[in-house]
mmCIF file of C-alpha atoms in Angstrom:
data_model
loop_
_atom_site.group_PDB
_atom_site.id
_atom_site.type_symbol
_atom_site.label_atom_id
_atom_site.label_comp_id
_atom_site.label_asym_id
_atom_site.label_seq_id
_atom_site.Cartn_x
_atom_site.Cartn_y
_atom_site.Cartn_z
ATOM 1 C CA ALA A 229 -53.369 33.608 -24.060
ATOM 2 C CA MET A 230 -53.253 30.132 -25.604
ATOM 3 C CA ALA A 231 -54.174 31.526 -28.952
ATOM 4 C CA ALA A 232 -51.618 34.296 -28.627
ATOM 5 C CA ALA A 233 -48.926 31.667 -27.744
ATOM 6 C CA ALA A 234 -50.063 29.522 -30.610
ATOM 7 C CA ALA A 235 -49.843 32.751 -32.870
ATOM 8 C CA ALA A 236 -46.456 33.474 -31.669
ATOM 9 C CA ALA A 237 -45.128 29.873 -32.355
ATOM 10 C CA LYS A 238 -46.591 29.883 -36.045
ATOM 11 C CA SER A 239 -44.498 31.233 -38.587
ATOM 12 C CA THR A 240 -45.588 34.685 -40.276
ATOM 13 C CA LYS A 241 -45.874 32.845 -43.544
ATOM 14 C CA GLU A 242 -48.258 30.356 -42.236
ATOM 15 C CA ARG A 243 -50.415 33.054 -40.587
ATOM 16 C CA LEU A 244 -50.383 35.252 -43.768
ATOM 17 C CA LEU A 245 -51.636 32.285 -45.968
ATOM 18 C CA PHE A 246 -54.151 31.371 -43.350
ATOM 19 C CA VAL A 247 -55.592 34.966 -43.200
ATOM 20 C CA LEU A 248 -55.394 35.009 -47.172
ATOM 21 C CA ASP A 249 -57.423 31.916 -47.231
ATOM 22 C CA ASP A 250 -60.032 33.384 -44.861
ATOM 23 C CA LEU A 251 -60.097 36.540 -46.978
ATOM 24 C CA GLU A 252 -60.825 34.466 -50.099
ATOM 25 C CA VAL A 253 -63.609 32.455 -48.448
ATOM 26 C CA LEU A 254 -65.249 35.454 -46.747
ATOM 27 C CA SER A 255 -65.130 37.647 -49.859
ATOM 28 C CA ARG A 256 -66.615 34.781 -51.938
ATOM 29 C CA GLU A 257 -69.309 34.271 -49.327
ATOM 30 C CA LEU A 258 -70.155 37.963 -49.249
ATOM 31 C CA ILE A 259 -70.424 38.250 -53.022
ATOM 32 C CA GLU A 260 -72.552 35.068 -53.172
ATOM 33 C CA MET A 261 -74.675 36.335 -50.407
ATOM 34 C CA LEU A 262 -75.293 39.750 -51.982
ATOM 35 C CA ALA A 263 -75.921 38.077 -55.410
ATOM 36 C CA LEU A 264 -78.475 35.787 -53.750
ATOM 37 C CA SER A 265 -80.114 38.550 -52.074
ATOM 38 C CA ARG A 266 -80.326 40.764 -55.146
ATOM 39 C CA SER A 267 -81.764 37.950 -57.330
ATOM 40 C CA GLN A 268 -84.242 36.895 -54.727
ATOM 41 C CA LYS A 269 -85.012 40.453 -53.538
ATOM 42 C CA LEU A 270 -84.959 39.263 -50.180
ATOM 43 C CA PRO A 271 -82.993 41.592 -47.823
ATOM 44 C CA GLN A 272 -81.055 39.532 -45.255
ATOM 45 C CA PRO A 273 -79.766 42.323 -43.055
ATOM 46 C CA GLY A 274 -77.401 41.384 -40.399
ATOM 47 C CA GLU A 275 -75.971 38.076 -41.976
ATOM 48 C CA ASP A 276 -74.201 39.776 -44.749
ATOM 49 C CA ASN A 277 -73.158 42.566 -42.391
ATOM 50 C CA GLN A 278 -71.563 40.060 -40.084
ATOM 51 C CA VAL A 279 -69.484 38.687 -43.027
ATOM 52 C CA LEU A 280 -68.471 42.050 -44.098
ATOM 53 C CA GLU A 281 -67.344 43.013 -40.590
ATOM 54 C CA LEU A 282 -65.283 39.747 -40.499
ATOM 55 C CA LEU A 283 -63.905 40.371 -43.878
ATOM 56 C CA VAL A 284 -62.934 43.926 -42.942
ATOM 57 C CA GLN A 285 -61.235 42.516 -39.684
ATOM 58 C CA ARG A 286 -59.332 39.811 -41.620
ATOM 59 C CA ASP A 287 -58.185 42.401 -44.178
ATOM 60 C CA ARG A 288 -56.852 44.644 -41.431
ATOM 61 C CA GLU A 289 -55.158 41.640 -39.888
ATOM 62 C CA PHE A 290 -53.687 40.763 -43.248
ATOM 63 C CA GLN A 291 -52.307 44.102 -43.694
ATOM 64 C CA GLU A 292 -50.778 44.286 -40.195
ATOM 65 C CA LEU A 293 -49.247 40.921 -40.901
ATOM 66 C CA MET A 294 -47.756 42.049 -44.311
ATOM 67 C CA GLU A 295 -46.115 44.912 -42.317
ATOM 68 C CA VAL A 296 -44.644 42.485 -39.849
ATOM 69 C CA ALA A 297 -43.429 40.398 -42.845
ATOM 70 C CA GLN A 298 -41.736 43.451 -44.297
ATOM 71 C CA GLN A 299 -40.050 44.178 -40.973
ATOM 72 C CA GLN A 300 -38.914 40.581 -40.841
ATOM 73 C CA GLY A 301 -37.569 40.897 -44.205
ATOM 74 C CA LYS A 302 -35.321 43.739 -43.040
ATOM 75 C CA VAL A 303 -34.200 41.688 -40.051
ATOM 76 C CA HIS A 304 -33.390 38.891 -42.311
ATOM 77 C CA GLU A 305 -31.110 41.183 -44.392
ATOM 78 C CA GLU A 306 -29.317 42.082 -41.019
ATOM 79 C CA MET A 307 -29.104 38.407 -40.237
ATOM 80 C CA GLU A 308 -27.542 37.574 -43.385
ATOM 81 C CA LEU A 309 -24.759 40.225 -42.778
ATOM 82 C CA LEU A 310 -24.214 38.937 -39.377
ATOM 83 C CA GLU A 311 -23.990 35.283 -40.592
ATOM 84 C CA LYS A 312 -21.268 36.394 -43.162
ATOM 85 C CA GLU A 313 -19.406 38.067 -40.280
ATOM 86 C CA VAL A 314 -19.612 35.092 -38.150
ATOM 87 C CA GLU A 315 -18.254 32.969 -40.978
ATOM 88 C CA LYS A 316 -15.432 35.389 -41.478
ATOM 89 C CA ARG A 317 -14.663 35.323 -37.795
ATOM 90 C CA ASP A 318 -14.785 31.511 -37.786
ATOM 91 C CA SER A 319 -12.150 31.260 -40.536
ATOM 92 C CA ASP A 320 -10.132 33.871 -38.645
ATOM 93 C CA ILE A 321 -10.372 31.723 -35.506
ATOM 94 C CA GLN A 322 -9.436 28.595 -37.300
ATOM 95 C CA GLY A 323 -6.361 30.249 -38.810
ATOM 96 C CA LEU A 324 -5.290 31.462 -35.469
ATOM 97 C CA GLN A 325 -5.881 28.025 -34.176
ATOM 98 C CA LYS A 326 -3.732 26.358 -36.817
ATOM 99 C CA GLN A 327 -1.004 28.829 -35.889
ATOM 100 C CA LEU A 328 -1.269 28.041 -32.290
ATOM 101 C CA LYS A 329 -0.930 24.446 -32.997
ATOM 102 C CA GLU A 330 2.121 24.910 -34.999
ATOM 103 C CA ALA A 331 3.684 27.107 -32.237
ATOM 104 C CA GLU A 332 2.693 24.282 -29.740
ATOM 105 C CA HIS A 333 4.551 21.843 -31.853
ATOM 106 C CA ILE A 334 7.620 24.053 -32.224
ATOM 107 C CA LEU A 335 7.778 24.787 -28.416
ATOM 108 C CA ALA A 336 7.396 21.020 -27.494
ATOM 109 C CA THR A 337 10.151 20.183 -29.698
ATOM 110 C CA ALA A 338 12.307 22.916 -28.101
ATOM 111 C CA VAL A 339 11.387 21.848 -24.636
ATOM 112 C CA TYR A 340 12.205 18.239 -25.495
ATOM 113 C CA GLN A 341 15.681 19.340 -26.894
ATOM 114 C CA ALA A 342 16.398 21.558 -23.948
ATOM 115 C CA LYS A 343 15.644 18.634 -21.652
ATOM 116 C CA GLU A 344 18.107 16.468 -23.526
ATOM 117 C CA LYS A 345 20.609 19.080 -23.256
ATOM 118 C CA LEU A 346 19.967 19.528 -19.530
ATOM 119 C CA LYS A 347 20.411 15.757 -19.084
ATOM 120 C CA SER A 348 23.734 15.795 -20.817
ATOM 121 C CA ILE A 349 25.025 18.732 -18.742
ATOM 122 C CA GLU A 350 23.983 16.916 -15.754
ATOM 123 C CA LYS A 351 25.780 13.700 -16.858
ATOM 124 C CA ALA A 352 28.929 15.836 -17.671
ATOM 125 C CA ARG A 353 28.879 17.575 -14.168
ATOM 126 C CA LYS A 354 28.707 14.238 -12.401
ATOM 127 C CA GLY A 355 31.757 12.909 -14.181
ATOM 128 C CA SER A 356 33.743 16.194 -14.117
ATOM 129 C CA ILE A 357 37.509 16.170 -14.052
ATOM 130 C CA SER A 358 39.350 19.388 -13.328
ATOM 131 C CA SER A 359 41.385 20.840 -16.046
ATOM 132 C CA GLU A 360 44.442 21.066 -13.776
ATOM 133 C CA GLU A 361 44.350 17.220 -13.519
ATOM 134 C CA ILE A 362 43.994 16.890 -17.222
ATOM 135 C CA ILE A 363 46.971 19.099 -17.798
ATOM 136 C CA LYS A 364 49.126 17.306 -15.173
ATOM 137 C CA TYR A 365 48.319 13.950 -16.930
ATOM 138 C CA ALA A 366 49.338 15.515 -20.293
ATOM 139 C CA HIS A 367 52.635 16.680 -18.884
ATOM 140 C CA ARG A 368 53.256 13.297 -17.463
ATOM 141 C CA ILE A 369 52.697 11.314 -20.692
ATOM 142 C CA SER A 370 54.725 13.858 -22.886
ATOM 143 C CA ALA A 371 57.602 14.244 -20.386
ATOM 144 C CA SER A 372 58.336 10.376 -20.857
ATOM 145 C CA ASN A 373 58.506 10.726 -24.665
ATOM 146 C CA ALA A 374 55.972 7.970 -24.452
ATOM 147 C CA VAL A 375 53.744 9.500 -27.143
ATOM 148 C CA CYS A 376 56.101 10.923 -29.482
ATOM 149 C CA ALA A 377 59.869 10.796 -29.865
ATOM 150 C CA PRO A 378 62.135 13.858 -29.070
ATOM 151 C CA LEU A 379 62.526 16.079 -32.097
ATOM 152 C CA ASN A 380 66.342 15.180 -32.528
ATOM 153 C CA TRP A 381 65.849 11.422 -32.006
ATOM 154 C CA VAL A 382 67.947 9.029 -34.010
ATOM 155 C CA PRO A 383 68.330 5.344 -33.919
ATOM 156 C CA GLY A 384 70.377 4.439 -30.965
ATOM 157 C CA ASP A 385 69.197 7.396 -28.904
ATOM 158 C CA PRO A 386 68.389 5.929 -25.377
ATOM 159 C CA ARG A 387 65.335 8.236 -25.020
ATOM 160 C CA ARG A 388 62.498 6.258 -26.644
ATOM 161 C CA PRO A 389 59.274 7.034 -28.356
ATOM 162 C CA TYR A 390 57.691 3.885 -27.215
ATOM 163 C CA PRO A 391 56.605 2.375 -23.843
ATOM 164 C CA THR A 392 59.380 0.559 -22.019
ATOM 165 C CA ASP A 393 59.182 -3.129 -21.349
ATOM 166 C CA LEU A 394 58.698 -2.203 -17.542
ATOM 167 C CA GLU A 395 55.913 0.200 -18.387
ATOM 168 C CA MET A 396 54.087 -2.524 -20.567
ATOM 169 C CA ARG A 397 54.544 -4.987 -17.797
ATOM 170 C CA SER A 398 53.168 -2.702 -15.060
ATOM 171 C CA GLY A 399 50.185 -1.808 -17.343
ATOM 172 C CA MET A 400 46.862 -3.561 -17.595
ATOM 173 C CA LEU A 401 48.008 -5.994 -20.359
ATOM 174 C CA GLY A 402 51.005 -7.044 -18.398
ATOM 175 C CA HIS A 403 49.075 -7.781 -15.349
ATOM 176 C CA MET A 404 46.589 -9.872 -17.409
ATOM 177 C CA ALA A 405 49.476 -11.859 -18.586
ATOM 178 C CA ASN A 406 50.827 -11.984 -14.982
ATOM 179 C CA LEU A 407 54.191 -11.157 -16.130
ATOM 180 C CA PRO A 408 57.015 -10.317 -13.420
ATOM 181 C CA THR A 409 57.706 -6.711 -13.293
ATOM 182 C CA ASN A 410 61.364 -7.150 -12.495
ATOM 183 C CA GLY A 411 64.300 -8.749 -13.955
ATOM 184 C CA VAL A 412 63.561 -7.228 -17.295
ATOM 185 C CA ASN A 413 65.725 -6.986 -20.333
ATOM 186 C CA GLY A 414 66.367 -3.859 -22.341
ATOM 187 C CA HIS A 415 65.168 -1.463 -19.758
ATOM 188 C CA LEU A 416 66.872 1.810 -19.613
ATOM 189 C CA PRO A 417 66.753 2.969 -15.911
ATOM 190 C CA GLY A 418 67.788 6.523 -16.682
ATOM 191 C CA ASP A 419 64.909 6.842 -18.962
ATOM 192 C CA ALA A 420 62.582 5.446 -16.435
ATOM 193 C CA LEU A 421 63.912 8.071 -13.969
ATOM 194 C CA ALA A 422 63.492 10.665 -16.502
ATOM 195 C CA ALA A 423 59.885 9.670 -17.003
ATOM 196 C CA GLY A 424 59.508 9.943 -13.175
ATOM 197 C CA ARG A 425 56.526 7.337 -13.027
ATOM 198 C CA LEU A 426 58.321 4.292 -11.633
ATOM 199 C CA PRO A 427 57.482 3.503 -8.103
ATOM 200 C CA ASP A 428 60.274 4.103 -5.652
ATOM 201 C CA VAL A 429 60.739 0.366 -4.890
ATOM 202 C CA LEU A 430 61.516 -0.290 -8.541
ATOM 203 C CA THR A 431 63.744 2.618 -9.439
ATOM 204 C CA PRO A 432 66.986 2.495 -7.546
ATOM 205 C CA HIS A 433 67.627 -1.071 -6.996
ATOM 206 C CA TYR A 434 67.754 -3.629 -9.764
ATOM 207 C CA PRO A 435 68.427 -7.291 -8.978
ATOM 208 C CA TRP A 436 71.321 -7.647 -11.361
ATOM 209 C CA GLN A 437 73.092 -4.663 -9.764
ATOM 210 C CA SER A 438 73.621 -6.370 -6.378
ATOM 211 C CA THR A 439 73.043 -10.132 -6.833
ATOM 212 C CA ASP A 440 74.280 -10.942 -10.330
ATOM 213 C CA VAL A 441 77.316 -8.860 -10.213
ATOM 214 C CA SER A 442 78.247 -9.682 -6.738
ATOM 215 C CA ALA A 443 77.639 -13.463 -7.525
ATOM 216 C CA GLY A 444 80.557 -13.156 -10.102
ATOM 217 C CA MET A 445 78.573 -14.263 -12.942
ATOM 218 C CA LEU A 446 80.085 -11.590 -15.048
ATOM 219 C CA PRO A 447 83.254 -12.459 -16.833
ATOM 220 C CA PRO A 448 86.186 -11.043 -14.873
ATOM 221 C CA HIS A 449 87.189 -8.595 -17.734
ATOM 222 C CA HIS A 450 83.884 -6.779 -17.232
ATOM 223 C CA GLY A 451 84.920 -5.897 -13.755
ATOM 224 C CA ASN A 452 88.036 -4.550 -15.306
ATOM 225 C CA ASP A 453 86.152 -2.496 -17.703
ATOM 226 C CA PHE A 454 84.450 -0.750 -14.928
ATOM 227 C CA GLY A 455 87.780 -0.190 -13.235
ATOM 228 C CA LEU A 456 88.894 1.534 -16.515
ATOM 229 C CA GLU A 457 85.871 3.906 -16.348
ATOM 230 C CA PRO A 458 87.189 7.480 -16.362
ATOM 231 C CA PRO A 459 86.636 9.469 -13.155
ATOM 232 C CA GLY A 460 83.900 11.866 -13.086
ATOM 233 C CA HIS A 461 81.480 9.660 -14.891
ATOM 234 C CA ASN A 462 78.134 10.547 -13.971
ATOM 235 C CA LYS A 463 75.867 8.167 -12.146
ATOM 236 C CA GLU A 464 73.157 8.003 -15.120
ATOM 237 C CA ASN A 465 75.660 7.075 -17.730
ATOM 238 C CA GLU A 466 77.126 4.416 -15.447
ATOM 239 C CA ASP A 467 73.757 2.908 -15.012
ATOM 240 C CA ASP A 468 73.169 2.749 -18.631
ATOM 241 C CA VAL A 469 76.625 1.134 -19.186
ATOM 242 C CA GLU A 470 75.848 -1.189 -16.400
ATOM 243 C CA ALA A 471 72.550 -2.125 -17.926
ATOM 244 C CA MET A 472 74.025 -2.611 -21.374
ATOM 245 C CA SER A 473 76.915 -4.845 -19.840
ATOM 246 C CA THR A 474 74.018 -6.896 -18.070
ATOM 247 C CA ASP A 475 72.458 -7.326 -21.368
ATOM 248 C CA SER A 476 75.526 -8.777 -22.959
ATOM 249 C CA SER A 477 76.131 -11.005 -20.018
ATOM 250 C CA SER A 478 72.612 -12.344 -19.943
ATOM 251 C CA SER A 479 72.575 -12.930 -23.667
ATOM 252 C CA SER A 480 76.027 -14.733 -23.267
ATOM 253 C CA SER A 481 74.637 -16.853 -20.533
ATOM 254 C CA ASP A 482 71.688 -17.633 -22.740
ATOM 255 C CA SER A 483 73.913 -18.744 -25.533
ATOM 256 C CA ASP A 484 75.507 -21.075 -22.991
ATOM 257 C CA MET B 716 -74.754 48.033 -45.331
ATOM 258 C CA ALA B 717 -73.793 51.408 -46.652
ATOM 259 C CA GLU B 718 -71.671 51.954 -43.514
ATOM 260 C CA ALA B 719 -69.889 48.612 -44.225
ATOM 261 C CA LEU B 720 -69.306 49.580 -47.854
ATOM 262 C CA GLN B 721 -67.729 52.780 -46.713
ATOM 263 C CA LYS B 722 -65.324 50.640 -44.637
ATOM 264 C CA LEU B 723 -64.474 48.635 -47.767
ATOM 265 C CA GLU B 724 -63.495 51.609 -49.568
ATOM 266 C CA LYS B 725 -61.246 52.730 -46.677
ATOM 267 C CA GLY B 726 -59.077 49.663 -47.173
ATOM 268 C CA ASP B 727 -56.657 51.353 -49.390
ATOM 269 C CA GLY B 728 -53.388 49.683 -48.347
ATOM 270 C CA ASP B 729 -51.279 48.156 -50.950
ATOM 271 C CA CYS B 730 -52.208 44.574 -50.119
ATOM 272 C CA SER B 731 -55.887 45.198 -49.147
ATOM 273 C CA LEU B 732 -58.487 43.133 -51.036
ATOM 274 C CA LEU B 733 -61.217 45.419 -49.896
ATOM 275 C CA PRO B 734 -61.208 47.912 -52.831
ATOM 276 C CA LEU B 735 -61.548 45.079 -55.303
ATOM 277 C CA VAL B 736 -64.514 43.660 -53.173
ATOM 278 C CA HIS B 737 -66.096 47.049 -53.232
ATOM 279 C CA ASP B 738 -65.598 47.396 -57.084
ATOM 280 C CA ILE B 739 -67.409 43.955 -57.386
ATOM 281 C CA ILE B 740 -70.280 44.937 -55.166
ATOM 282 C CA LYS B 741 -70.635 48.229 -57.083
ATOM 283 C CA CYS B 742 -70.809 46.246 -60.342
ATOM 284 C CA MET B 743 -73.412 43.930 -58.866
ATOM 285 C CA ASP B 744 -75.419 47.009 -57.804
ATOM 286 C CA LYS B 745 -75.131 48.292 -61.341
ATOM 287 C CA GLU B 746 -75.877 44.941 -62.667
ATOM 288 C CA SER B 747 -72.910 45.356 -64.996
ATOM 289 C CA GLN B 748 -71.220 42.703 -67.084
ATOM 290 C CA ASP B 749 -67.989 43.884 -65.744
ATOM 291 C CA VAL B 750 -68.552 41.897 -62.641
ATOM 292 C CA HIS B 751 -66.730 38.845 -64.098
ATOM 293 C CA GLN B 752 -63.760 40.856 -64.781
ATOM 294 C CA GLU B 753 -63.751 42.253 -61.406
ATOM 295 C CA LEU B 754 -64.115 38.768 -59.865
ATOM 296 C CA ALA B 755 -61.169 37.656 -62.117
ATOM 297 C CA LYS B 756 -59.198 40.631 -60.724
ATOM 298 C CA LEU B 757 -59.909 39.599 -57.100
ATOM 299 C CA LYS B 758 -58.892 36.160 -57.925
ATOM 300 C CA ALA B 759 -55.588 37.268 -59.563
ATOM 301 C CA LYS B 760 -54.876 39.522 -56.646
ATOM 302 C CA ILE B 761 -55.083 36.764 -54.229
ATOM 303 C CA GLN B 762 -53.000 34.528 -56.345
ATOM 304 C CA GLU B 763 -50.432 37.331 -56.563
ATOM 305 C CA ALA B 764 -50.620 37.782 -52.913
ATOM 306 C CA ARG B 765 -49.890 33.942 -52.372
ATOM 307 C CA GLU B 766 -46.894 34.176 -54.645
ATOM 308 C CA GLN B 767 -45.530 37.202 -52.879
ATOM 309 C CA ILE B 768 -45.853 35.683 -49.530
ATOM 310 C CA ALA B 769 -43.921 32.518 -50.789
ATOM 311 C CA ASN B 770 -41.132 34.726 -51.936
ATOM 312 C CA MET B 771 -40.849 36.884 -48.955
ATOM 313 C CA PRO B 772 -37.591 36.279 -47.011
ATOM 314 C CA GLY B 773 -37.321 35.922 -43.337
ATOM 315 C CA ILE B 774 -40.948 34.935 -42.566
ATOM 316 C CA ASP B 775 -40.349 31.200 -41.998
ATOM 317 C CA SER B 776 -40.311 31.984 -38.180
ATOM 318 C CA SER B 777 -42.439 34.102 -35.974
ATOM 319 C CA PRO B 778 -41.110 37.618 -35.072
ATOM 320 C CA THR B 779 -40.293 36.419 -31.565
ATOM 321 C CA ALA B 780 -38.255 33.548 -32.763
ATOM 322 C CA GLN B 781 -36.594 35.551 -35.399
ATOM 323 C CA GLU B 782 -35.573 38.181 -32.631
ATOM 324 C CA GLN B 783 -34.107 35.322 -30.655
ATOM 325 C CA GLN B 784 -32.054 34.167 -33.709
ATOM 326 C CA LEU B 785 -30.919 37.637 -34.272
ATOM 327 C CA ALA B 786 -29.899 38.146 -30.792
ATOM 328 C CA THR B 787 -27.860 34.599 -30.866
ATOM 329 C CA LEU B 788 -26.162 35.901 -34.045
ATOM 330 C CA ARG B 789 -25.245 39.236 -32.553
ATOM 331 C CA GLU B 790 -23.841 37.464 -29.358
ATOM 332 C CA GLN B 791 -21.740 35.122 -31.560
ATOM 333 C CA VAL B 792 -20.282 37.930 -33.421
ATOM 334 C CA ARG B 793 -19.471 39.671 -30.288
ATOM 335 C CA THR B 794 -17.876 36.653 -28.602
ATOM 336 C CA LYS B 795 -15.863 35.766 -31.584
ATOM 337 C CA ASN B 796 -14.724 39.420 -32.004
ATOM 338 C CA GLN B 797 -13.644 39.436 -28.249
ATOM 339 C CA LEU B 798 -11.871 36.148 -28.643
ATOM 340 C CA LEU B 799 -9.871 37.481 -31.622
ATOM 341 C CA GLN B 800 -9.277 40.792 -29.989
ATOM 342 C CA LYS B 801 -7.769 38.964 -26.916
ATOM 343 C CA TYR B 802 -5.441 36.902 -28.870
ATOM 344 C CA LYS B 803 -4.374 39.761 -31.042
ATOM 345 C CA SER B 804 -3.502 41.827 -27.934
ATOM 346 C CA LEU B 805 -1.733 38.826 -26.301
ATOM 347 C CA CYS B 806 0.337 38.183 -29.245
ATOM 348 C CA MET B 807 3.956 38.482 -28.065
ATOM 349 C CA PHE B 808 5.430 36.287 -30.681
ATOM 350 C CA ASP B 809 5.883 36.638 -34.529
ATOM 351 C CA VAL B 810 2.986 34.873 -35.990
ATOM 352 C CA PRO B 811 3.831 33.931 -39.583
ATOM 353 C CA LYS B 812 1.517 35.633 -41.879
ATOM 354 C CA ALA B 813 -0.992 33.328 -43.603
ATOM 355 C CA SER B 814 -0.167 33.583 -47.201
#
């Protein structure tokens, strides 16, 4: 069993060469033996027979091994074909792997971009303002002619394309400067009313209307002017005139 | 001895050395001068066999080991084919053709 295991572990080439060496040695021995027995005319039966038997046995072994070697040659051819196929499959797999890597990269980029998009959607959702509110605000700022002048506006038209003094003062800048919001010059109350954005407390009552006029600070002829106003004059126009007259009175008092 | 010589004659395989040995013994029996020539033939035959063995493919391992290598290779081809087949059948997206 040990010998068989050793023979199985040895390569066929080694075994062939080993048997071939044996054959060479045995055939030489046999020939020398025969030559010797012939020259000496001494028959040595048995010994040469033994060598001959061994030679025949080794020769048979050699032929069997050569057959095995031929078979192994065929198997070797098959293995070469299989190796080529393995190489081809390997390159196919490598190509596929490369493609999968590319796909992974593309998908990772897409997922990253999608996540960024989701983040901005979430952000927009948190700070959402209803469209109704935006439209309302748009109406409000355009109704006061604060963003653009009316189409037929000409210098002197009381409707203005600019924020009023009062509006400026009630805004953030006005608050920062801590300016008073009443007793303003150049304000046109009709306009403010039209804009509809002044608090009720500010709209109807102006200090000069009640105090200044009643204190008799206006020159007496002004009062007469009012008296001369034609009947049916509407309230708004009256307000305008009043405001303008207040302007002139204040400027005159300034000059004093 | 005669029996044994008959055995020598029988060795008629392509790679058997017995016919040559037999020829040499016959020459020796006849005490012919051809014996040297026959001896040279045997020597040449042995040398030829050595070269043939050196050039034979696939005999660097034992048949058992070779069978194992063959089985391993077959298994490799089978596994790799299976893997490729699996991915080809799974391919639900357009793979850019390798140019």
